[in-house]
Short mmCIF file of C-alpha atoms and ligand atoms in Angstrom, two decimals:
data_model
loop_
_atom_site.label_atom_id
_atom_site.label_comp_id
_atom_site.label_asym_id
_atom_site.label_seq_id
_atom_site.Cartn_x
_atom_site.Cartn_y
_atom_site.Cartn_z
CA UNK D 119 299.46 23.41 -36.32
CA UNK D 120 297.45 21.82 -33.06
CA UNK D 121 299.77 19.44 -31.24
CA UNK D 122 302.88 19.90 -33.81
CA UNK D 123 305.15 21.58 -31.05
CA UNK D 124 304.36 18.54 -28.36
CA UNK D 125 304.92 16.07 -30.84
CA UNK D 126 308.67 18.35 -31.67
CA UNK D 127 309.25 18.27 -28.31
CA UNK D 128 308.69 14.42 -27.82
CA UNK D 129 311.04 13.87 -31.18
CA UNK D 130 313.07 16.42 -29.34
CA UNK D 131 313.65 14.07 -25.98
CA UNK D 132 314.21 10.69 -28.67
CA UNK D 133 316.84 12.34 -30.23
CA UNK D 134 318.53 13.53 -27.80
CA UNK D 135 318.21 10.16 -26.54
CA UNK D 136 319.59 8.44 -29.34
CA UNK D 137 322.59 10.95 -29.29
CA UNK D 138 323.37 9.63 -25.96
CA UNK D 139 322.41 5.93 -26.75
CA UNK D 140 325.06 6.04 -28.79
CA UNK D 141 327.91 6.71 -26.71
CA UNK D 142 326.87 4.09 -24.50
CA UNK D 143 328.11 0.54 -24.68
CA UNK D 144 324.96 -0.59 -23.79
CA UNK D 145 323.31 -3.47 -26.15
CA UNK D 146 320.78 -2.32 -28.91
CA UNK D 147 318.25 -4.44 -28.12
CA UNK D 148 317.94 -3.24 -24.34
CA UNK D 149 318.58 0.54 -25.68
CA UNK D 150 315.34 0.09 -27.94
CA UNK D 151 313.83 -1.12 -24.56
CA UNK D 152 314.72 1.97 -22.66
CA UNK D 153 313.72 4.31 -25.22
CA UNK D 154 310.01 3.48 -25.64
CA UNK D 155 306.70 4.01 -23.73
CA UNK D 156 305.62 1.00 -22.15
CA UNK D 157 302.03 2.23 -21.74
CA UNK D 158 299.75 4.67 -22.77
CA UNK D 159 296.57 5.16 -21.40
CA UNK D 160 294.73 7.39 -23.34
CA UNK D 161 290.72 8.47 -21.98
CA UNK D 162 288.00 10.47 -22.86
CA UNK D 163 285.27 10.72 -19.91
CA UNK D 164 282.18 12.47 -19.54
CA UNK D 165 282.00 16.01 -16.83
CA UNK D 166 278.58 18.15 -16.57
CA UNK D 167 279.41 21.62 -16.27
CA UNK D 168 277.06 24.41 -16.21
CA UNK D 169 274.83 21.73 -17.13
CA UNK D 170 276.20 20.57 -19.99
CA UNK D 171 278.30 17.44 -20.91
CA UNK D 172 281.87 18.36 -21.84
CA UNK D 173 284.23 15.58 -22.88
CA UNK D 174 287.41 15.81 -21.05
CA UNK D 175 290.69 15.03 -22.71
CA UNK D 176 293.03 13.24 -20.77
CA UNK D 177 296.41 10.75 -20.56
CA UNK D 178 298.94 8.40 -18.27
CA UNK D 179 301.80 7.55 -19.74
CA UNK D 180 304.03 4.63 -18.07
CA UNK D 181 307.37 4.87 -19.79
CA UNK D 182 309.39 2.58 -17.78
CA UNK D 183 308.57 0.02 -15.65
CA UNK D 184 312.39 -1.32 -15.06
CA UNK D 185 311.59 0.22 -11.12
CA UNK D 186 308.11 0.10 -9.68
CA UNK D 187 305.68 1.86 -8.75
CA UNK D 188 306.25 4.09 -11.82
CA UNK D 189 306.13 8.06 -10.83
CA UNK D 190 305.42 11.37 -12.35
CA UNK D 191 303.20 14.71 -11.75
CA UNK D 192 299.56 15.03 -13.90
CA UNK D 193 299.57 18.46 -15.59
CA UNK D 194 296.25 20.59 -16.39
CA UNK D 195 296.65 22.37 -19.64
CA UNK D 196 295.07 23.18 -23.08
CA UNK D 197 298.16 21.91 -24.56
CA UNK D 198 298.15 18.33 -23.57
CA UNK D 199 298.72 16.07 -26.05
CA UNK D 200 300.19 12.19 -26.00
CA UNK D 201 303.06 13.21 -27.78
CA UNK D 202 303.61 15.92 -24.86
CA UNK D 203 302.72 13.20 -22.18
CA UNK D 204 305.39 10.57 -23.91
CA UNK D 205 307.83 13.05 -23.23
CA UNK D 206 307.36 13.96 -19.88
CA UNK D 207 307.39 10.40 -19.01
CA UNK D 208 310.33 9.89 -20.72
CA UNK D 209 311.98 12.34 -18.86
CA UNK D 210 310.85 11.22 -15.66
CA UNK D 211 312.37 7.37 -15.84
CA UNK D 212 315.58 9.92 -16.54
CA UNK D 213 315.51 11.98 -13.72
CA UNK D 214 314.73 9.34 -11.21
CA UNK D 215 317.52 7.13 -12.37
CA UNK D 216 320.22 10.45 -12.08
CA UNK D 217 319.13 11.63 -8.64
CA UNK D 218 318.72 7.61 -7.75
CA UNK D 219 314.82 7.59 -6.88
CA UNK D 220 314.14 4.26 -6.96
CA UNK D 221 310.98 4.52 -9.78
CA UNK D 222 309.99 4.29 -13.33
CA UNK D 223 309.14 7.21 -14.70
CA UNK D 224 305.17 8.07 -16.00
CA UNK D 225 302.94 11.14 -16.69
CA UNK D 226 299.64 12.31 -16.60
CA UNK D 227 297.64 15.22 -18.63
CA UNK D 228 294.37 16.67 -18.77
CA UNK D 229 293.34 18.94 -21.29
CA UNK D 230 291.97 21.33 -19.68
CA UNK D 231 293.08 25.41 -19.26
CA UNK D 232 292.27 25.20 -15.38
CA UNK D 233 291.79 28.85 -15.24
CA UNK D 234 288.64 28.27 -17.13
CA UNK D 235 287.17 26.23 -13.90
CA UNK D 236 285.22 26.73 -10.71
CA UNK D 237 286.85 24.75 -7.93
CA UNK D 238 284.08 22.68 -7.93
CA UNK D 239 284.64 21.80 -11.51
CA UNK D 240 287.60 21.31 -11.21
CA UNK D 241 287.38 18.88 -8.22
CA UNK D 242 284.51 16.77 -10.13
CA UNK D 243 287.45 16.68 -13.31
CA UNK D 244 289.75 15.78 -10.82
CA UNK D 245 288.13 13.44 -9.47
CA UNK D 246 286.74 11.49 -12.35
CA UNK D 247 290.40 11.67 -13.95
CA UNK D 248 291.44 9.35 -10.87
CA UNK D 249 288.43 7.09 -10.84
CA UNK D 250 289.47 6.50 -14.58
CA UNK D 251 293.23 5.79 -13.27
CA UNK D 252 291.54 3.41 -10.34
CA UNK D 253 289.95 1.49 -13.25
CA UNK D 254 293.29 0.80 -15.16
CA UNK D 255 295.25 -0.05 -12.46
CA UNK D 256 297.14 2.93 -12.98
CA UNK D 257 297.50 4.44 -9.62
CA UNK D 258 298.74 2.89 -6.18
CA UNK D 259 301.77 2.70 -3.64
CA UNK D 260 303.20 -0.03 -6.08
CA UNK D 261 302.09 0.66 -9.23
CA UNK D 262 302.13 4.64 -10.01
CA UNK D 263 302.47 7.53 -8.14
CA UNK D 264 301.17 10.95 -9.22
CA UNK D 265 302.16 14.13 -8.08
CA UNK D 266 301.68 17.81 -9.09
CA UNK D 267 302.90 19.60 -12.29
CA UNK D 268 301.78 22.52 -14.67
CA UNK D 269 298.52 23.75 -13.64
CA UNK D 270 298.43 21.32 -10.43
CA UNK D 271 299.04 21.42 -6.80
CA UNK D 272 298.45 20.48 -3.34
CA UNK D 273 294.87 20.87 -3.59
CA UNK D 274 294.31 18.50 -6.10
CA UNK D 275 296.86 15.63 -4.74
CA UNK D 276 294.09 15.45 -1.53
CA UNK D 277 291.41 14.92 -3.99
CA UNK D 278 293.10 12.24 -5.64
CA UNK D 279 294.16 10.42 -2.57
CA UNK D 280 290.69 10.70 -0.95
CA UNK D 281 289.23 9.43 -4.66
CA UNK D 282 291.69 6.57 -4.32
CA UNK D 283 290.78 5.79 -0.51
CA UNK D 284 287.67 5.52 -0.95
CA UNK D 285 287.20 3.18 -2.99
CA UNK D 286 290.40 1.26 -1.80
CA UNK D 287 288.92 0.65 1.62
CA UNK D 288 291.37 -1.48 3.93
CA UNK D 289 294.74 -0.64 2.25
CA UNK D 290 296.96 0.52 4.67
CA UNK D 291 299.41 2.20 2.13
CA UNK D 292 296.35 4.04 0.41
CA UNK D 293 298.34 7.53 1.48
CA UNK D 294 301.33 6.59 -0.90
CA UNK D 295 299.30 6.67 -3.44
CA UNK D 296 299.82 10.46 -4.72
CA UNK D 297 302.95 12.86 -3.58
CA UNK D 298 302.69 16.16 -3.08
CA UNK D 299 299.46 16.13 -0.30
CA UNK D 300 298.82 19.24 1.79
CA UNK D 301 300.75 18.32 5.14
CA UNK D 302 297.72 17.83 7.17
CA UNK D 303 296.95 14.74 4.65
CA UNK D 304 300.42 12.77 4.69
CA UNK D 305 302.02 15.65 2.74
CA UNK D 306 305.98 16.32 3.52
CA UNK D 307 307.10 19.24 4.78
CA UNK D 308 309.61 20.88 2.25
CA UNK D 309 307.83 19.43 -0.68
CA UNK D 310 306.01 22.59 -2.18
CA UNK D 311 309.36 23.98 -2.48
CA UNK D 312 311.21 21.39 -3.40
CA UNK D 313 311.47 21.93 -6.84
CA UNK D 314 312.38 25.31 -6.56
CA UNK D 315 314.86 24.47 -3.77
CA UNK D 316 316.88 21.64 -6.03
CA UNK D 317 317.19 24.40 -8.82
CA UNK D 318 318.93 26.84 -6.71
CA UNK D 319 321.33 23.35 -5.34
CA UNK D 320 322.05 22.55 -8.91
CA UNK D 321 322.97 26.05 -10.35
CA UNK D 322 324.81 26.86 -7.37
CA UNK D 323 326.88 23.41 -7.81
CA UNK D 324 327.56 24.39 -11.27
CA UNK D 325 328.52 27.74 -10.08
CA UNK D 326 330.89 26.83 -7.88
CA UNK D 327 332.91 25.03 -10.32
CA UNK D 328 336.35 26.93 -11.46
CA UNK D 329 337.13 25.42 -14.71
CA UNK D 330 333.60 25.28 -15.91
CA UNK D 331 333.19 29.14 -14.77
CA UNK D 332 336.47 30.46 -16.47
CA UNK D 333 335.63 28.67 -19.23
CA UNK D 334 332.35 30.94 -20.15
CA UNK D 335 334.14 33.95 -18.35
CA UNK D 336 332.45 34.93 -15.13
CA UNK D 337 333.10 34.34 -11.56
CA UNK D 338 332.65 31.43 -8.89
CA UNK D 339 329.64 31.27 -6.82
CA UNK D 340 326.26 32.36 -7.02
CA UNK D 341 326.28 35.51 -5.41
CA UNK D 342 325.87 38.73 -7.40
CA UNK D 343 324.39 36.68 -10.61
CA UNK D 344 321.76 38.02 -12.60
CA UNK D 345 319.60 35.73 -13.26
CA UNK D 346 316.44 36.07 -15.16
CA UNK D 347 313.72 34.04 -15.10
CA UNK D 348 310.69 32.92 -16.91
CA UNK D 349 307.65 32.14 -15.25
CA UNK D 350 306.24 32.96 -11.67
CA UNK D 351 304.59 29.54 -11.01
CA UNK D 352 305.42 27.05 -8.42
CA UNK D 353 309.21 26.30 -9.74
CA UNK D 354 309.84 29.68 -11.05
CA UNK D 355 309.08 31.62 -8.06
CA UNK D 356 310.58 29.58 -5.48
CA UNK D 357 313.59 28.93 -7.65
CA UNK D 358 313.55 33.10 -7.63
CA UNK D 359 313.42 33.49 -4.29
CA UNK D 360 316.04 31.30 -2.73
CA UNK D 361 318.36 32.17 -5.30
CA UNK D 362 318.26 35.76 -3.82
CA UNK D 363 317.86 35.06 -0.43
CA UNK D 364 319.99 32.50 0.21
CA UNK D 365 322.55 32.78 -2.73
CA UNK D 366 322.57 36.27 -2.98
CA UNK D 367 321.53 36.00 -6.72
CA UNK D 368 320.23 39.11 -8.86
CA UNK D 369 316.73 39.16 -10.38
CA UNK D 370 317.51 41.16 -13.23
CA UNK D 371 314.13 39.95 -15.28
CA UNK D 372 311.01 37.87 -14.82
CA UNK D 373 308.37 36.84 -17.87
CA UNK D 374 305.30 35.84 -17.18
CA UNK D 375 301.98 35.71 -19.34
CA UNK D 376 300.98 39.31 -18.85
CA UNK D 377 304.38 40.64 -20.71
CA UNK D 378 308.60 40.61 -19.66
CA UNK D 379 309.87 43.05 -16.97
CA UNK D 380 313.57 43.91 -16.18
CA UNK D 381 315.89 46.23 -14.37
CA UNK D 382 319.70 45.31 -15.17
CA UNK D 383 320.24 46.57 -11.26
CA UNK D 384 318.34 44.09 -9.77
CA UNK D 385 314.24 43.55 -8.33
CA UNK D 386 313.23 42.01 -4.91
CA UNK D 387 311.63 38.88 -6.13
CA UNK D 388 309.88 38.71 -2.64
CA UNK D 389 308.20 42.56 -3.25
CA UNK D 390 307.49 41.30 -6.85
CA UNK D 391 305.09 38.10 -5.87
CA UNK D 392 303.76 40.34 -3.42
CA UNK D 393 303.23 42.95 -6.20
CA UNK D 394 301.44 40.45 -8.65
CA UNK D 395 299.49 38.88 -6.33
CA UNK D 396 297.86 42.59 -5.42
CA UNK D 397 297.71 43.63 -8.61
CA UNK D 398 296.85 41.07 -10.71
CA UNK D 399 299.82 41.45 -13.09
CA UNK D 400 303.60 42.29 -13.18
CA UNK D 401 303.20 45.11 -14.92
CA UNK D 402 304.17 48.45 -13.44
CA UNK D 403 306.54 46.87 -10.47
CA UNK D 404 308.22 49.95 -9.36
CA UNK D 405 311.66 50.09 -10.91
CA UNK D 406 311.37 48.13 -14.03
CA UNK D 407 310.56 48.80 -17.61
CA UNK D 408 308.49 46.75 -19.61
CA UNK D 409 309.36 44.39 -22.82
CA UNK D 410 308.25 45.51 -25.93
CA UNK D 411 307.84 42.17 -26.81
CA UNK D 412 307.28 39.55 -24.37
CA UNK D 413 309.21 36.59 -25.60
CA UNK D 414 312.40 39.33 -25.60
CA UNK D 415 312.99 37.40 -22.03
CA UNK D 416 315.39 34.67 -23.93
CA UNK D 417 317.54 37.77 -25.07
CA UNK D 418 318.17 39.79 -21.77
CA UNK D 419 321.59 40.79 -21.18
CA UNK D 420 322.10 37.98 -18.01
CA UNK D 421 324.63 35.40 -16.71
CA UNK D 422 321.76 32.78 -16.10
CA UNK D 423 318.93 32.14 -17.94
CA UNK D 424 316.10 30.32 -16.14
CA UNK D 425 313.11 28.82 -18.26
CA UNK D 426 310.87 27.55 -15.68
CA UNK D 427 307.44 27.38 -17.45
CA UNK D 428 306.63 25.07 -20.28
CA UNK D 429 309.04 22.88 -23.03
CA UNK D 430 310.21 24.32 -26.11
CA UNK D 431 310.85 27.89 -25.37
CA UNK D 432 314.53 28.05 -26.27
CA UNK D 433 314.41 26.99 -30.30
CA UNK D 434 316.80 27.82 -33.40
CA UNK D 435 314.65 30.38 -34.09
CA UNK D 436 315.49 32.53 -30.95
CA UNK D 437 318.76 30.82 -29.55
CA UNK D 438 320.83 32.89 -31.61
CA UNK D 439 320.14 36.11 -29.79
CA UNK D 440 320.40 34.46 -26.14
CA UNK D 441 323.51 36.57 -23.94
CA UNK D 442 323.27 34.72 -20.96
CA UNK D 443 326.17 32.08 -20.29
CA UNK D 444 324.52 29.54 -19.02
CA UNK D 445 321.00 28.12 -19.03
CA UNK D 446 319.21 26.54 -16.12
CA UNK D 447 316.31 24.34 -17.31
CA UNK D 448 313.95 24.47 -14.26
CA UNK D 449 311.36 23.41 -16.45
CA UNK D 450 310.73 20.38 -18.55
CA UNK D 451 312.03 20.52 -22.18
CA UNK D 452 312.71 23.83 -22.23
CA UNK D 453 315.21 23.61 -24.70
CA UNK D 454 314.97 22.22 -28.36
CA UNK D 455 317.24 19.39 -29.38
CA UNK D 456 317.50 21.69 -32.51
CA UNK D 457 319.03 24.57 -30.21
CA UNK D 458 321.69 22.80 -28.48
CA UNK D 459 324.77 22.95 -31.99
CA UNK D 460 323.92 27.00 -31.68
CA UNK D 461 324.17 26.92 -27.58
CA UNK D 462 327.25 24.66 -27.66
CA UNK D 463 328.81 26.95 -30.30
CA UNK D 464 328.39 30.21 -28.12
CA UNK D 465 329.63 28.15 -25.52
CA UNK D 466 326.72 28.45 -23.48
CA UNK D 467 326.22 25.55 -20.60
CA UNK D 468 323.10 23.88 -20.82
CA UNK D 469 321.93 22.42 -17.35
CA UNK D 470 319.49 19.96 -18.03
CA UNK D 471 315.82 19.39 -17.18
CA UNK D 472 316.04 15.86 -16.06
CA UNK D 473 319.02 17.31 -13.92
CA UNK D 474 318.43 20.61 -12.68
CA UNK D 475 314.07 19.88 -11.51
CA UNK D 476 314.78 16.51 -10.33
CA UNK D 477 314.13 18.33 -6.67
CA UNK D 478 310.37 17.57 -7.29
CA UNK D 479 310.75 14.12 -7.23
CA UNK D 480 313.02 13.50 -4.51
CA UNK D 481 311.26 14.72 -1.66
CA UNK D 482 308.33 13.10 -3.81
CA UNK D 483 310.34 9.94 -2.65
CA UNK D 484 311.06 10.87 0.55
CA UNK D 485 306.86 11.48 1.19
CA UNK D 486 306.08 8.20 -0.21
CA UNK D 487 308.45 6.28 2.25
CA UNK D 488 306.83 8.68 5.05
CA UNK D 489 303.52 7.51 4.05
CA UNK D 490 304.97 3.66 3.92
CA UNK D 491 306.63 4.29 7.84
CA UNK D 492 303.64 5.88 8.38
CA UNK D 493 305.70 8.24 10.68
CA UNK D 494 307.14 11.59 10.45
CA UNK D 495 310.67 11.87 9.47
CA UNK D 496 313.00 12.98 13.13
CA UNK D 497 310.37 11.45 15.31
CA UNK D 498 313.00 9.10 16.62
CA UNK D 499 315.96 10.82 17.19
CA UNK D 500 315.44 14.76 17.18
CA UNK D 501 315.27 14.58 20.82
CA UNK D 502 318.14 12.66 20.99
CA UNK D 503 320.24 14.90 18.93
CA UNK D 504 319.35 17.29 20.86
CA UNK D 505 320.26 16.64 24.08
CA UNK D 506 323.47 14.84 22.85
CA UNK D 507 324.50 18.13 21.43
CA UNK D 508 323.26 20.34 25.05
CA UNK D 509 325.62 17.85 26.78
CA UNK D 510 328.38 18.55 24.29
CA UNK D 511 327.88 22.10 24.65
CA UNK D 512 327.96 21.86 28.91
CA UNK D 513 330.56 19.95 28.26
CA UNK D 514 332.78 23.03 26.18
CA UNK D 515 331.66 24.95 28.86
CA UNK D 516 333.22 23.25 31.34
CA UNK D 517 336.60 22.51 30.02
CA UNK D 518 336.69 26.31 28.71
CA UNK D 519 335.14 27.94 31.86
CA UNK D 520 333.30 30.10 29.37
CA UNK D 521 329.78 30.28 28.97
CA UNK D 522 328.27 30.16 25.55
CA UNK D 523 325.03 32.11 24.34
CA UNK D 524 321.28 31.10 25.09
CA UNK D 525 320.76 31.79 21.37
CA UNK D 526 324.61 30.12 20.30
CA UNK D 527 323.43 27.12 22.05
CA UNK D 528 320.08 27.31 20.53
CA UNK D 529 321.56 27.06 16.92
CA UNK D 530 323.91 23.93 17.65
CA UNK D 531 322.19 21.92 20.01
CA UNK D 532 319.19 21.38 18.74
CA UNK D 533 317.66 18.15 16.48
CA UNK D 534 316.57 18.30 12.89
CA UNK D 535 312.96 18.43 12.53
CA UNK D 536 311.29 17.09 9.19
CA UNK D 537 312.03 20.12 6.49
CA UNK D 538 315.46 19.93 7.89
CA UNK D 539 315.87 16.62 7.19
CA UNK D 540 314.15 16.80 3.74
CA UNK D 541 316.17 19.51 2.62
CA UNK D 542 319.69 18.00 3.96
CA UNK D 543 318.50 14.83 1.66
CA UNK D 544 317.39 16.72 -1.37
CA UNK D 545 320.97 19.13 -1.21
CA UNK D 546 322.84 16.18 -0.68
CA UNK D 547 320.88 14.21 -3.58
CA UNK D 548 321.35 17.40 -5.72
CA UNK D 549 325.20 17.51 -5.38
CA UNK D 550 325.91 13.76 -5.74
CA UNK D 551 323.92 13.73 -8.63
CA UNK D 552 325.75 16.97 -10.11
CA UNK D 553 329.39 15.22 -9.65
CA UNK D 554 328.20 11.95 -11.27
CA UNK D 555 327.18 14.05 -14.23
CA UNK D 556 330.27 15.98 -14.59
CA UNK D 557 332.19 13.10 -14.10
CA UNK D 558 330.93 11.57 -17.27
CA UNK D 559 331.38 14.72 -19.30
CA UNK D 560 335.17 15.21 -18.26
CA UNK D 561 335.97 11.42 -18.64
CA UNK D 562 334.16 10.59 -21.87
CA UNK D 563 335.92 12.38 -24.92
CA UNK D 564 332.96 12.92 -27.08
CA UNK D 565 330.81 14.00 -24.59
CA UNK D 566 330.63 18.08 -24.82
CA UNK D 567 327.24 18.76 -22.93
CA UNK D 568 325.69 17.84 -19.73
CA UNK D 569 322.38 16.89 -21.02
CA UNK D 570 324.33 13.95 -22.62
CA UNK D 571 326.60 13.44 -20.05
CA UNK D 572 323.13 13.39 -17.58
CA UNK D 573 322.13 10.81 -20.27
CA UNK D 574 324.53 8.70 -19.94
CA UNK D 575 324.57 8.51 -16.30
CA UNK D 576 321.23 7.65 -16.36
CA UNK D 577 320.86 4.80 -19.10
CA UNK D 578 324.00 3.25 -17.03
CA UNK D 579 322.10 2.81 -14.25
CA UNK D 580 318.99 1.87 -16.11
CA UNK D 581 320.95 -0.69 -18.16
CA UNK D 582 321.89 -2.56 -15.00
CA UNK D 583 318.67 -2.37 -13.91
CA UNK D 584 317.69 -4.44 -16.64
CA UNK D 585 320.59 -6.40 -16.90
CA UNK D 586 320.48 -7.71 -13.32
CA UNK D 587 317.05 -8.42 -14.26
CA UNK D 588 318.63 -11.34 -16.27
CA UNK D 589 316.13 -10.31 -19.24
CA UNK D 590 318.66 -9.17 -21.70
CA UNK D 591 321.85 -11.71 -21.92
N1 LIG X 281 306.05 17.06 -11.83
C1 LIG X 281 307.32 17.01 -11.22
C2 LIG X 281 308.40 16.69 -12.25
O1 LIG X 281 308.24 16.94 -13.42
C3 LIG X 281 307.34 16.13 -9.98
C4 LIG X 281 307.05 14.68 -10.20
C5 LIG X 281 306.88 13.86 -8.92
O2 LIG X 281 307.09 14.38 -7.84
O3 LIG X 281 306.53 12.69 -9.06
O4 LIG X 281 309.46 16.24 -11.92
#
């Protein structure tokens, strides 16, 4: 039935929630607190297309205001619902608090298949969506942040932030108000892929880990694993793509709307985008054979499994039949609470959402305080750096009486531009965050599963929040 799977999913997110909760010491009344929405803003507004009036769908969804300005992406799909919204939100006051990205967490959705839009459409949608948020107080620097999601991108963060400018005339901070800008309008670079980018930091983490490897069976490190993937969008692609070419991960099998391709010896995920792009569809990539069935993705013989599309793919109905040992939930709510007693029992590792696609949202951060310095990240000292380094290199040099390489010297003495800097913080934020989590799991008895243990992290820090808020005694 309409809306019954976003409403699962948001039941999905409370209970495993409350599964968590529970293993916290935290008190009930603050837990209750945590849990809920704080505010839903739910709209209906007016769009002539094709001249005709079409009422547009649409949500924000402030879950937690504990750290302001609240943050979270706005997603364009036929499937928004509140329910789905609530979630999402949820999620995001999660994620922030793991990777520590000093927000709230919030959401946005219009229902709308974007696909089914001119660009001019879709900018007057766009536009009117913000206007709406303008209204309510529910966008700013300090108040709530959007950024892109499903069905969203670059092109409509400028929108919103010139919406937002211009009727905000005088505030100097107007740029913070959306993440996720093209870079010639206060975007950051590294931010596109960022999301992509954390995945491939997380998974490798994970698979670097000896115990947790020899406990499903295979290997340390990334290199060699098959991974297969579903979905080709922003996440899933770039999540493909540096798994291969930096990890030296396998593409074994990609899904995508158009049907489920796979070769067990591997496809170049680069030749592949190019592919689709040309052709319109997957289908036919020299090499692979097609899926009967599409949705056979979830049963591909794999070591990682990487859902990177939309929430409740992986279900009881179909978790049975999964082969991979580990899944790596690029997307949002990939994975059904009622899934994770059949995963646990095959042993599979779970790495969760509001874990593993946190990337997003960090370098999210790291625009917004570029925005606040108004000033590019390694304008200061990349000069610097460098010429320290060039006089530690003449230096070697000298003592050795050897010369070193124009394009040896080139490597170590130079500064860190901006993507440089954004990606050392996001890998750094990925691994921190990654230890914190295991750390609960292997200290805490009766936690078996990281999306718990992630939990747990999470409501710690969220707790204290509140607690050195001097609100709950
Ligand atoms: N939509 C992304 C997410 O789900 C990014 C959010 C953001 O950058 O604020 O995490």
């Amino acid at each position: 039935m309409k809306g019954e799977k976003q409403a699962a999913f948001y039941q999905s997110v409370l209970n495993s929630f409350d599964k968590a909760a529970a293993l916290t010491d935290l008190p009930k009344g603050l837990l209750s607190q945590i849990r809920e929405c704080n505010a839903v803003y739910q709209m209906r507004f007016p769009v002539k297309i094709n001249n005709q009036f079409q009422v547009i769908e649409a949500y924000r969804v402030q879950h937690s205001q504990h750290r302001t300005p609240t943050k979270g992406g706005i997603r364009f799909s036929s499937q928004v619902n509140q329910e789905e919204v609530m979630a999402l939100a949820s999620l995001m006051t999660f994620k922030c608090a793991l990777v520590d990205v000093p927000f709230g967490g919030a959401k946005g959705g219009v229902k709308i298949s974007p696909r089914k839009y001119t660009e001019v459409q879709l900018e007057k949608i766009t536009r009117r969506y913000t206007t709406e948020l303008i209204r309510k107080n529910f966008i700013g620097a300090a108040l709530d942040v959007p950024a892109p999601d499903y069905g969203t991108g670059a092109r409509e963060m400028a929108w919103i932030f010139d919406t937002y400018n211009t009727f905000k005339i005088g505030d100097i901070d107007s740029l913070a108000c959306v993440t996720g800008k093209p870079i010639t309008q206060g975007g950051i670079r590294g931010r596109t892929e960022a999301t992509g980018r954390g995945v491939y930091y997380g998974l490798r983490e994970l698979l670097n880990q000896a115990d947790e490897m020899e406990a499903v069976g295979l290997t340390t490190g990334i290199s060699g694993k098959r991974l297969v993937i579903q979905g080709l969008g922003n996440v899933g692609s770039y999540t493909a793509t540096i798994s291969q070419n930096e990890g030296g991960a396998i593409i074994v099998g990609v899904s995508e709307l158009e049907g489920t391709i796979y070769n067990p010896d591997g496809m170049d995920i680069d030749k592949l985008i190019k592919y689709r792009k040309e052709n319109g569809t997957m289908i036919g990539f020299p090499g692979s054979k097609k899926l009967e069935d599409r949705d056979g993705w979830v049963s591909l013989d794999c070591d990682v499994l990487v859902p990177a599309a939309l929430e409740s793919q992986i279900h009881k109905g179909n978790a049975g039949s999964i082969k991979a040992k580990i899944i790596a939930e690029a997307a949002n709510g990939p994975v059904s609470d009622d899934a994770e007693d059949i995963l646990r029992d095959k042993g599979i590792i779970v790495l969760p959402d509001m874990y593993l696609n946190a990337g997003g949202v960090t370098v999210s951060y790291f625009e917004w305080l570029k925005n606040l310095s108004h000033m590019r990240f390694g304008r200061m000292e990349k000069r610097f750096n460098q010429n320290t380094y060039s006089s530690l290199v003449d230096l070697v040099e000298k003592t050795t009486g050897k010369v070193i390489g124009k394009r040896e010297r080139q490597v170590v003495a130079r500064g860190a531009d901006e993507v440089d800097l954004v990606r050392s913080g996001l890998e750094e934020t990925m691994i921190t965050a990654y230890y914190q989590i295991k750390d609960v799991k292997s200290r805490r008895k009766r936690v078996h599963d990281y999306r718990s243990a992630a939990f747990i992290a999470a409501l710690n820090k969220i707790g204290s929040d509140y607690l050195n808020m001097g609100i709950f005694p």
